[in-house]
mmCIF file of C-alpha atoms and ligand atoms in Angstrom:
data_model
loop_
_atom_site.group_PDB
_atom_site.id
_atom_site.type_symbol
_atom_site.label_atom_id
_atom_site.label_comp_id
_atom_site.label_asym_id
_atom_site.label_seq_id
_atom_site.Cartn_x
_atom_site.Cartn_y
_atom_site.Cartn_z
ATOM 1 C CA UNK L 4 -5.582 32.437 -82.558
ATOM 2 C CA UNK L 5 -3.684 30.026 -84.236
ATOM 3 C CA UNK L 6 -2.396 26.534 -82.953
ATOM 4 C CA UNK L 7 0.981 26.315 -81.516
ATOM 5 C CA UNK L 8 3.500 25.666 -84.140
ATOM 6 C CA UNK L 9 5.999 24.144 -81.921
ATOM 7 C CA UNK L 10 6.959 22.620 -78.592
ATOM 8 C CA UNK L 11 8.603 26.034 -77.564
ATOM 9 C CA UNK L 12 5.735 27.906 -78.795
ATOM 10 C CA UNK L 13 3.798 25.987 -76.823
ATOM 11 C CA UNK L 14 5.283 26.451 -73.761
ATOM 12 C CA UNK L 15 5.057 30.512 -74.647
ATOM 13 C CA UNK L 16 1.570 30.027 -74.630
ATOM 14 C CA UNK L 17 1.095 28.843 -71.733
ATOM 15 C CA UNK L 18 3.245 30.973 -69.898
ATOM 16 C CA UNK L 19 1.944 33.814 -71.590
ATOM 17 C CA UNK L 20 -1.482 32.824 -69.777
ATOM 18 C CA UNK L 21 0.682 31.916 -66.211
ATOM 19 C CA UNK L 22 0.731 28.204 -66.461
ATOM 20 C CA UNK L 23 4.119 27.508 -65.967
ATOM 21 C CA UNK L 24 4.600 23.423 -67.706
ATOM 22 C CA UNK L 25 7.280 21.569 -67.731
ATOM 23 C CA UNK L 26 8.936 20.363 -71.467
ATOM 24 C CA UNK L 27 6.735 16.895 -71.015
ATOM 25 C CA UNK L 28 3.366 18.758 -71.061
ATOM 26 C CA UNK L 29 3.713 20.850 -73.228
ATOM 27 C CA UNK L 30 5.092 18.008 -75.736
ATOM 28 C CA UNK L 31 1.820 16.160 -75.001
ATOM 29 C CA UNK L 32 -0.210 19.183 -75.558
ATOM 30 C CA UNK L 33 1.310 20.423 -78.742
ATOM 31 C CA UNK L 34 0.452 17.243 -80.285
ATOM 32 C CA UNK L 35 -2.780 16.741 -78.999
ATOM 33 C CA UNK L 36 -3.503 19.884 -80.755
ATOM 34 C CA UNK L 37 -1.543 19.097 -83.592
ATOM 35 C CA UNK L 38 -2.825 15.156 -83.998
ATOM 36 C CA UNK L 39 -6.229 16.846 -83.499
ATOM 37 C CA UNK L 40 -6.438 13.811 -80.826
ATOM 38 C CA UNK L 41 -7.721 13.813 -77.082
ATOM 39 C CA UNK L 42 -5.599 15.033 -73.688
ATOM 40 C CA UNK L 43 -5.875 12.678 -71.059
ATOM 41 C CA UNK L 44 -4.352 14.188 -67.981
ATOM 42 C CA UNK L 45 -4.270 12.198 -65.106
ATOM 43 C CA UNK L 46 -2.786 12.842 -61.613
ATOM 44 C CA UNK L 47 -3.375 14.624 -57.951
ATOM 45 C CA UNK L 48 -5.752 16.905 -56.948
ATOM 46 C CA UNK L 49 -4.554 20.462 -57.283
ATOM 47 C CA UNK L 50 -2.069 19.563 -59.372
ATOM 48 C CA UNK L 51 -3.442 21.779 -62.673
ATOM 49 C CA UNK L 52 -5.291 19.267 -64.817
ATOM 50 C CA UNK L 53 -8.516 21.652 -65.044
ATOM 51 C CA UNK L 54 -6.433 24.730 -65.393
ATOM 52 C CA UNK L 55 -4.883 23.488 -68.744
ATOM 53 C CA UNK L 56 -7.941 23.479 -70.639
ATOM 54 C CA UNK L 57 -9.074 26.882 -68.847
ATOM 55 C CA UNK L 58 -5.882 28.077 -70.342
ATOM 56 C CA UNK L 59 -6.119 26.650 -73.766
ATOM 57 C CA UNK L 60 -9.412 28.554 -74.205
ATOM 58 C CA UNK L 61 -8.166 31.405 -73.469
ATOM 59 C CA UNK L 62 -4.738 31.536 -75.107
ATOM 60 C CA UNK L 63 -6.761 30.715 -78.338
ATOM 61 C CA UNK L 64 -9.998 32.629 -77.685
ATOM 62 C CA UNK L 65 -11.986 29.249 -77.987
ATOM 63 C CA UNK L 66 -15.312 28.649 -76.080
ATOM 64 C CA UNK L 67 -14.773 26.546 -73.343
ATOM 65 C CA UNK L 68 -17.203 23.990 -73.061
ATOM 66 C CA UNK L 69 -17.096 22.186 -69.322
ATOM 67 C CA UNK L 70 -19.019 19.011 -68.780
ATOM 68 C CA UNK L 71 -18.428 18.327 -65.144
ATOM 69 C CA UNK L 72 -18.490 14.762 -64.162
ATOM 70 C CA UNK L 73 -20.253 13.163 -61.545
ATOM 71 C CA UNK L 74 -21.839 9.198 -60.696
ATOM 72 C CA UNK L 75 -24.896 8.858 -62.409
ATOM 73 C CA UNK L 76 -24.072 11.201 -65.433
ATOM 74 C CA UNK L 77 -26.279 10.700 -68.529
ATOM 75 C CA UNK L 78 -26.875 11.375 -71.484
ATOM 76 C CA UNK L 79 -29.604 13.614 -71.046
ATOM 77 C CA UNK L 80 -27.008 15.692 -69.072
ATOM 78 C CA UNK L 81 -24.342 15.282 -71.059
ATOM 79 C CA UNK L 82 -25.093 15.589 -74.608
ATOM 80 C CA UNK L 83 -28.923 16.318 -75.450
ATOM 81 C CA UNK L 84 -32.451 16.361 -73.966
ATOM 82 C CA UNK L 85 -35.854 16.599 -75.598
ATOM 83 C CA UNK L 86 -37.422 19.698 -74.280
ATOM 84 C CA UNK L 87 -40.461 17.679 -73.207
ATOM 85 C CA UNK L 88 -42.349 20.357 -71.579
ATOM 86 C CA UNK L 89 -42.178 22.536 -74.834
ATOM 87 C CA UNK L 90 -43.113 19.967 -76.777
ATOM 88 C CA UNK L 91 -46.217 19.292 -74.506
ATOM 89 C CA UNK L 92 -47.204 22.979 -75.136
ATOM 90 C CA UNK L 93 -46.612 22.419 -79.109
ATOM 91 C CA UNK L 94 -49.006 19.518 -78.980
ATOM 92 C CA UNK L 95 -51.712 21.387 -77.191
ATOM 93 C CA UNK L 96 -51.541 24.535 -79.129
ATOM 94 C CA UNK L 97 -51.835 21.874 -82.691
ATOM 95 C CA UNK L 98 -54.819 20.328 -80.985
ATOM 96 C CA UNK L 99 -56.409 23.706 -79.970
ATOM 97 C CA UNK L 100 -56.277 24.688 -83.574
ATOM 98 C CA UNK L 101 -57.763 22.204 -84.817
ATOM 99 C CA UNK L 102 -54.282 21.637 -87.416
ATOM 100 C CA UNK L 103 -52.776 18.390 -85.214
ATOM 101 C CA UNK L 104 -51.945 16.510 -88.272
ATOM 102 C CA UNK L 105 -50.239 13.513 -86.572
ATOM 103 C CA UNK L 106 -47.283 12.902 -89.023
ATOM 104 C CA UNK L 107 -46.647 16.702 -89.506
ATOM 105 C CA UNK L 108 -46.821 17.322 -85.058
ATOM 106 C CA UNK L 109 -44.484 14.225 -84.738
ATOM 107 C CA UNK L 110 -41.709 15.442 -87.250
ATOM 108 C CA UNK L 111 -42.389 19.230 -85.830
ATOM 109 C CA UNK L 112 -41.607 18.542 -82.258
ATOM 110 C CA UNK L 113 -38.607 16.011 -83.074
ATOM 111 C CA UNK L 114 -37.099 18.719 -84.335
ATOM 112 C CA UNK L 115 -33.884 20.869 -83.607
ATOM 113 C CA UNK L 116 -36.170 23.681 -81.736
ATOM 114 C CA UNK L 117 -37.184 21.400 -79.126
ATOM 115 C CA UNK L 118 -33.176 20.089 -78.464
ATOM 116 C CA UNK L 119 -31.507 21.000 -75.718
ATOM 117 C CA UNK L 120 -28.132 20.896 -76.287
ATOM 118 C CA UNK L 121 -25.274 20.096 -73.767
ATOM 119 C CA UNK L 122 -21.427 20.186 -73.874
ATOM 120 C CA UNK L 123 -21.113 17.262 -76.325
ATOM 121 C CA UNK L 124 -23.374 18.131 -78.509
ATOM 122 C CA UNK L 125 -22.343 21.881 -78.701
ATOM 123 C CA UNK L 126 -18.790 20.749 -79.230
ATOM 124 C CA UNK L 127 -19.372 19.238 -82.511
ATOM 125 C CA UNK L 128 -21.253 21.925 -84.103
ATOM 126 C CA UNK L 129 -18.267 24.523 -84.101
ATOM 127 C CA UNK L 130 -20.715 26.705 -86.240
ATOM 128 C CA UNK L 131 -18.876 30.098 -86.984
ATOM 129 C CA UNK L 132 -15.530 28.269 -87.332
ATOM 130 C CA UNK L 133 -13.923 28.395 -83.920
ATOM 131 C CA UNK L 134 -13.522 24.828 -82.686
ATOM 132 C CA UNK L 135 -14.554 24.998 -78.935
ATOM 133 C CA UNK L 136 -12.113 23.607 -76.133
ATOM 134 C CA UNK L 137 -14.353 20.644 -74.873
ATOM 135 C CA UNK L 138 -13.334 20.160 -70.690
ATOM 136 C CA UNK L 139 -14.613 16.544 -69.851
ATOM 137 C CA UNK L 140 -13.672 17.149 -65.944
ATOM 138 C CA UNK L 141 -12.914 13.966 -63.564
ATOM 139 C CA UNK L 142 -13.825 11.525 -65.603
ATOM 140 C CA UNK L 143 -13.139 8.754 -63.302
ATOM 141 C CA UNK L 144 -16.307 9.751 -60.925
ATOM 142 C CA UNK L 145 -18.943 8.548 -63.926
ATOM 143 C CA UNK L 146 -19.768 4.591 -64.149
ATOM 144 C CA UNK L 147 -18.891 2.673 -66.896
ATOM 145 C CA UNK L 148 -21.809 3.023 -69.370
ATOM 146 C CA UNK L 149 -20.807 6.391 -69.801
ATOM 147 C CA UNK L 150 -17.563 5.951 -71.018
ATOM 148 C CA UNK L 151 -18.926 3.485 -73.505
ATOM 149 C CA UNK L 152 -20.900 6.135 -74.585
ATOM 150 C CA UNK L 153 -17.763 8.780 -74.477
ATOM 151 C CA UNK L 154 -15.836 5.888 -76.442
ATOM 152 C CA UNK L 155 -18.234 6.382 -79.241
ATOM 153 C CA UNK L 156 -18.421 10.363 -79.494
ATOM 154 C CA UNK L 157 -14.353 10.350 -79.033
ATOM 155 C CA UNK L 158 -13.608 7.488 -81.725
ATOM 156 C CA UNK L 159 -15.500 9.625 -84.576
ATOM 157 C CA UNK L 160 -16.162 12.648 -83.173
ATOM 158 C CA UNK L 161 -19.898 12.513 -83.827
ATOM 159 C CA UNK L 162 -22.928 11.320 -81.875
ATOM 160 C CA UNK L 163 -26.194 9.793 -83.104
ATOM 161 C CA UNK L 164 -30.005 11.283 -82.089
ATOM 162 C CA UNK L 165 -32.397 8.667 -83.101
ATOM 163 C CA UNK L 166 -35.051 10.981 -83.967
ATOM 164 C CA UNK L 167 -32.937 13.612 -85.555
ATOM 165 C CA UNK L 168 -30.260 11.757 -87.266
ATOM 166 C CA UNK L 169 -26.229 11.783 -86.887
ATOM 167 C CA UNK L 170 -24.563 14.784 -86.033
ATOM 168 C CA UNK L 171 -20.854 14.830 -86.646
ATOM 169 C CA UNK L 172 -17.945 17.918 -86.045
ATOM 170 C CA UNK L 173 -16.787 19.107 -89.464
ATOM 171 C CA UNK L 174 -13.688 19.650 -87.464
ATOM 172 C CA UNK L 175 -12.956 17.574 -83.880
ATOM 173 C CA UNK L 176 -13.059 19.951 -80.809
ATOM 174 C CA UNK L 177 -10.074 20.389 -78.602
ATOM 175 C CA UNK L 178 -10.511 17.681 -76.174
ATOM 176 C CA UNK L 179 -9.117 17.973 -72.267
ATOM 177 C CA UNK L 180 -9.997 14.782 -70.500
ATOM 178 C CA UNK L 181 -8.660 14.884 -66.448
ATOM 179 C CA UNK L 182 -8.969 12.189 -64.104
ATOM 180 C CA UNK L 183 -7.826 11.953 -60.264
ATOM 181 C CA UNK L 184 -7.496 8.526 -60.485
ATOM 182 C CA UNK L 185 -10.056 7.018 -57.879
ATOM 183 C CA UNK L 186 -10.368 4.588 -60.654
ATOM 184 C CA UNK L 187 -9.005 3.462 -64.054
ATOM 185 C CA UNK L 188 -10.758 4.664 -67.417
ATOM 186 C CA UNK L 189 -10.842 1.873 -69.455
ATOM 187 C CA UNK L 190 -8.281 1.357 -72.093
ATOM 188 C CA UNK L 191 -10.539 1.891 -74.484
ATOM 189 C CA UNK L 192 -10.899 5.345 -74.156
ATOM 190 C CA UNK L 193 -7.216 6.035 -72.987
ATOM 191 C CA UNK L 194 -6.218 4.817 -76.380
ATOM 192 C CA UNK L 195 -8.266 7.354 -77.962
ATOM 193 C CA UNK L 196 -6.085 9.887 -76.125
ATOM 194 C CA UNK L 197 -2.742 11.332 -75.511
ATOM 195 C CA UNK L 198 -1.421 10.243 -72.273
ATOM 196 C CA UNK L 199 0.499 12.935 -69.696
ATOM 197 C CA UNK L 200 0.328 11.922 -65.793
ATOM 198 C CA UNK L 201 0.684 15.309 -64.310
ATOM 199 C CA UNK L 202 2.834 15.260 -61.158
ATOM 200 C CA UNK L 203 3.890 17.568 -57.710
ATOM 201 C CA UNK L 204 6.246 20.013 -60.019
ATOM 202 C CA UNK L 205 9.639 20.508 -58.642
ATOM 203 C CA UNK L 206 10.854 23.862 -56.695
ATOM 204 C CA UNK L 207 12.208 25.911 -59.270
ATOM 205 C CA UNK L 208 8.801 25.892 -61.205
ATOM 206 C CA UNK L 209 6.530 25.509 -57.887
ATOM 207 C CA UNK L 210 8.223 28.874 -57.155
ATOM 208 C CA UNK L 211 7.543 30.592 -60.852
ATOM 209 C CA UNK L 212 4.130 29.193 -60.344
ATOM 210 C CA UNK L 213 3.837 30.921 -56.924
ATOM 211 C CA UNK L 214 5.483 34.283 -58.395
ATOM 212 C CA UNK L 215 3.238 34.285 -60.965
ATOM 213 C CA UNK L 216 0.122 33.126 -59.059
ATOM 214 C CA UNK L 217 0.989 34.829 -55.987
ATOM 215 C CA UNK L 218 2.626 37.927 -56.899
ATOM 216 C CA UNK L 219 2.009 39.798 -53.785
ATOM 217 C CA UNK L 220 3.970 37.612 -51.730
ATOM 218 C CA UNK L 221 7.542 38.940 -50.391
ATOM 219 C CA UNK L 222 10.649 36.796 -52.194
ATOM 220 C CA UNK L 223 11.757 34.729 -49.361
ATOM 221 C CA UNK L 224 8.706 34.202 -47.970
ATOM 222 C CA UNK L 225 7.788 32.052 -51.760
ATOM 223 C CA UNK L 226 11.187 30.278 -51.450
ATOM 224 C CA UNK L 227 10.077 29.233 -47.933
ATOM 225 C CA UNK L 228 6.810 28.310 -48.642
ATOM 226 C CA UNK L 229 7.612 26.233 -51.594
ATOM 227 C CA UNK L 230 10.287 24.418 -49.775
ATOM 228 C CA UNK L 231 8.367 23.659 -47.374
ATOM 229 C CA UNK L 232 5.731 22.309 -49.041
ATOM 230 C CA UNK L 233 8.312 20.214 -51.282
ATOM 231 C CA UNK L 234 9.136 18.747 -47.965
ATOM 232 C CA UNK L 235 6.192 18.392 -46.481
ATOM 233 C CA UNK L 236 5.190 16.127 -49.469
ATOM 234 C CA UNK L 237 8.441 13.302 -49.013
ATOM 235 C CA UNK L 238 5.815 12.945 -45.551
ATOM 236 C CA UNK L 239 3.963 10.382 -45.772
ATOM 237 C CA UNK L 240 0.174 11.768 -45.653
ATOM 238 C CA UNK L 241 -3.061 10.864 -46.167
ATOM 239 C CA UNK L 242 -3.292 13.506 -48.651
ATOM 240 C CA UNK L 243 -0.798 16.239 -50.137
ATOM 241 C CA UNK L 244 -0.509 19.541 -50.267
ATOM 242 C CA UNK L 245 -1.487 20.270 -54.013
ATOM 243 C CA UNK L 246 0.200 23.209 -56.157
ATOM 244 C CA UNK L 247 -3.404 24.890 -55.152
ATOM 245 C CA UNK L 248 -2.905 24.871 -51.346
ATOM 246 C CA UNK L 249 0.892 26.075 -52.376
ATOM 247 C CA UNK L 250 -0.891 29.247 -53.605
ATOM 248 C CA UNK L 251 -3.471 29.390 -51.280
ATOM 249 C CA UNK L 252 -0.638 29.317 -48.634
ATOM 250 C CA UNK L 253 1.320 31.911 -50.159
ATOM 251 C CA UNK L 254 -1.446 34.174 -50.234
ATOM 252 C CA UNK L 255 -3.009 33.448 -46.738
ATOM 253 C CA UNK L 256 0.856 34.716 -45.226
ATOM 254 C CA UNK L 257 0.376 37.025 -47.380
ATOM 255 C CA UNK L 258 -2.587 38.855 -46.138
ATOM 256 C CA UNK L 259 -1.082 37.959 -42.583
ATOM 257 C CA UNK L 260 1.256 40.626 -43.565
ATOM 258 C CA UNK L 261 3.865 38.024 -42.842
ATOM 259 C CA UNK L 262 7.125 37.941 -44.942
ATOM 260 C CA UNK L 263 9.227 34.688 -43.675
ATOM 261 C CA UNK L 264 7.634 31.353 -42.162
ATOM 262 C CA UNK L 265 8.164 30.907 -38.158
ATOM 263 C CA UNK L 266 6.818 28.168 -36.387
ATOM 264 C CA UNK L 267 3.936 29.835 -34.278
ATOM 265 C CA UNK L 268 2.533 31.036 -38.518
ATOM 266 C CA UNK L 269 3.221 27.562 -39.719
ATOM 267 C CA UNK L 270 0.927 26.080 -37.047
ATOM 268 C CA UNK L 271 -1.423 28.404 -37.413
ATOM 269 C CA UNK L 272 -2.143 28.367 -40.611
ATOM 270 C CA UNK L 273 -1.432 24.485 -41.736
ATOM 271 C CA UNK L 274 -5.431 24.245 -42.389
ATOM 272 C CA UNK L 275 -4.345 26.183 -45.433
ATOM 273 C CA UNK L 276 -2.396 23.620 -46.468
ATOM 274 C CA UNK L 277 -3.893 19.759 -45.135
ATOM 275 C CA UNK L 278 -7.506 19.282 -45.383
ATOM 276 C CA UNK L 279 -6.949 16.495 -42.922
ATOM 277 C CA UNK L 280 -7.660 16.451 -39.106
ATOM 278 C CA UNK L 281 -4.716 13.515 -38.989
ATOM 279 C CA UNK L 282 -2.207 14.823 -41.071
ATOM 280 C CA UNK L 283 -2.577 18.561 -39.325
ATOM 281 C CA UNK L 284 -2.453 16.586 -35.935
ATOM 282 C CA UNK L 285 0.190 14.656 -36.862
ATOM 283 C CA UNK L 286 1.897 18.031 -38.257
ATOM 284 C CA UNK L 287 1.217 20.416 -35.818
ATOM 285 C CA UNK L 288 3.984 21.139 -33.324
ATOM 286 C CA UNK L 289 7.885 19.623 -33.566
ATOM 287 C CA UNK L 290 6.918 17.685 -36.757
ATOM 288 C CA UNK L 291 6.297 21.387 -38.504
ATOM 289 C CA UNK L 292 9.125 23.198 -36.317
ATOM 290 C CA UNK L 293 11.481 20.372 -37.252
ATOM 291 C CA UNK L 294 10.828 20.882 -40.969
ATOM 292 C CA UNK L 295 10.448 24.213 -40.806
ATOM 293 C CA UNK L 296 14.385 24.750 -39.251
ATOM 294 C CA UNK L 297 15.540 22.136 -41.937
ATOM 295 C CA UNK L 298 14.023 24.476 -44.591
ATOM 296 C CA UNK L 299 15.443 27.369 -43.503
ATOM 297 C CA UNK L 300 18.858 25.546 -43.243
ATOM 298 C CA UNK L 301 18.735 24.557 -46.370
ATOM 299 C CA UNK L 302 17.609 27.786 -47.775
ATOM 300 C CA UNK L 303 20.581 30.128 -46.032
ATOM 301 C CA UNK L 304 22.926 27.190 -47.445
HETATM 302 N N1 ATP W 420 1.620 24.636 -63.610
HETATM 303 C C1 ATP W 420 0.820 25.584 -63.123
HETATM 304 N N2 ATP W 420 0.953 26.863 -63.488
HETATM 305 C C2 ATP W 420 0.127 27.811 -62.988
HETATM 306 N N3 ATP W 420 -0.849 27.587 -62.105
HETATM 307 C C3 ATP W 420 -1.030 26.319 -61.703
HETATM 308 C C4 ATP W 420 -0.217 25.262 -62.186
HETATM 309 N N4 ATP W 420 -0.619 24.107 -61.599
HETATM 310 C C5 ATP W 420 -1.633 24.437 -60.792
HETATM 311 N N5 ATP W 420 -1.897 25.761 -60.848
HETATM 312 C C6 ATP W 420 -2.945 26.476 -60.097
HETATM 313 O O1 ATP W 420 -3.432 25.593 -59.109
HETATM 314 C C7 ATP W 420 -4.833 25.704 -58.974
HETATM 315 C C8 ATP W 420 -5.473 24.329 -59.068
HETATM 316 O O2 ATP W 420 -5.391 23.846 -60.366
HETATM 317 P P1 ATP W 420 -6.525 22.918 -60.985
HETATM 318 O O3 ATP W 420 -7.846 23.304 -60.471
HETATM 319 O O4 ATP W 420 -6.306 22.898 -62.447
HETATM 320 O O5 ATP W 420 -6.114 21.513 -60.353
HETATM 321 P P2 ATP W 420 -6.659 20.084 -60.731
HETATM 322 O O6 ATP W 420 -5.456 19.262 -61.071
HETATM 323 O O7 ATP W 420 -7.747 20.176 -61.723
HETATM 324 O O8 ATP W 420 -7.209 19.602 -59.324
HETATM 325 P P3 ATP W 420 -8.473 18.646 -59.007
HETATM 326 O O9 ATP W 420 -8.034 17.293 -59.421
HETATM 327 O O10 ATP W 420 -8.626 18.792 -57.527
HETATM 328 O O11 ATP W 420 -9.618 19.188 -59.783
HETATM 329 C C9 ATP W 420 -5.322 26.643 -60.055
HETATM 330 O O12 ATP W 420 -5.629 27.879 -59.453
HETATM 331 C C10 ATP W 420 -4.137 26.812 -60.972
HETATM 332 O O13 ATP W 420 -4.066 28.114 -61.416
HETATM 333 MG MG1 MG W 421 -9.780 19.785 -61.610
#
């Protein structure tokens, strides 16, 4: 498939594989792709940020390659690893046959055969021609010497093995960075990128998202749902209903053969919704019933 050639086309791509952006994202995307430069997408959980880059690889039939973050990430996880139990074997097998010339048996096992390679290394050999969609997934939960490290691959898209030599992409991957925020990536590396902060969307496309997402829910019982999770989200939390628990709602009412929201459902079911013993506490009951009538006000208006 070939790259978006526009802003609009972009947005047909993406709709054509059910994300449903607004004009901002898909501006940052379509030149990210274009400017053959990094997407940083920052913002709430459930929100989309991972989807995008699901998306992208399949809208342009690229392989998605996912390196999940987590504290303590390395590069042994991250980019290559010495097969060291193979190697072992090689060594033994040379020695058993009496051929272990040393120099030959060091160059042998340093060699690509004994590599293992992970998601950064695999996304700058785009062997075959398709440049792979590389996911680097919540950045912001690694530590600081890894980014260092990501600063280097991202800055010239190549990464050095001391034994093997430098490995560079004869064309730069398509690069998804997402972060939730529990900390700030350092300038460095956000400089690197393209910048979109991906927010709470507003009804109208909360609701295509849920048609298209949740297409087995009844009509009103979407508008309801996504108006009152628009409201529930001017309360103030400890954490808020993402576009995921929208869907997740949607469908859970769904199966409950329900198709409007009443206030016995609503309280029922707000576990669907807020993953938080406080906030469903503090929900549960008049706060809920009180939103709930608003909603429906506001919808029959
Ligand atoms: N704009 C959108 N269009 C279509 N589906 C969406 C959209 N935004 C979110 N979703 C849906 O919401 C769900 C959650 O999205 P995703 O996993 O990408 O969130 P996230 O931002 O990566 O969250 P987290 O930070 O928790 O990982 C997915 O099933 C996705 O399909
Ligand atoms: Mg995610």
């Amino acid at each position: 498939m070939l790259l978006p050639q526009s802003i609009d086309d972009t947005l047909d791509m993406l709709a054509r594989a059910d994300y449903v952006a607004d004009r901002r994202l898909a501006t940052a995307l379509f030149l990210a792709l274009k400017m053959r430069r990094p997407l940083f997408l920052e913002g709430e959980s459930g929100t989309g940020k991972t989807e995008i880059a699901k998306v992208l690889s399949a809208a342009l039939s690229r392989p998605l390659l996912r390196l999940q973050c987590y504290e303590g990430l390395d590069i042994a996880q991250a980019a290559y690893e010495w097969n060291y139990s193979r190697q072992m074997i090689e060594i033994r097998l040379a020695e058993a046959g009496g051929n272990a010339k040393r120099d030959k048996l060091g160059a042998d096992i340093f060699s690509e055969r004994f590599l293992i390679k992970r998601p950064l290394l695999r996304a700058l050999e785009s062997a075959g021609g398709a440049v792979p969609v590389l996911l680097i997934d919540e950045l912001d939960r690694t530590d600081e010497p890894f980014e260092a490290y990501l600063l280097e691959v991202l800055s010239d898209f190549q990464l050095t093995i001391p034994e093997l030599g430098t490995i560079k992409a004869a064309e730069p991957p398509i690069v998804v960075i997402t972060s939730n925020r529990t900390r700030e990536i350092h300038d460095a590396v956000k400089r690197r990128c393209l910048y979109h902060w991906v927010d709470y969307p507003d009804a109208a496309r909360e609701l295509e998202i849920v048609r298209r997402k949740a297409p087995g829910a009844a009509e009103r019982l979407s508008r309801e749902v996504v108006a009152f999770v628009q409201r529930l989200r001017t309360v103030d939390l400890f954490k808020l209903p993402g576009v995921a628990e929208t869907i997740d709602w949607a469908g859970a009412l769904t199966a409950l053969d329900k198709l409007a929201l009443d206030p016995d459902t609503v309280n029922d079911t707000l576990g669907v919704l807020l993953k938080y013993q406080d906030d469903i506490g503090r929900m549960r009951g008049s706060e809920a019933a009180g939103i709930l009538s608003e909603v429906k006000a506001q919808l029959a208006a």
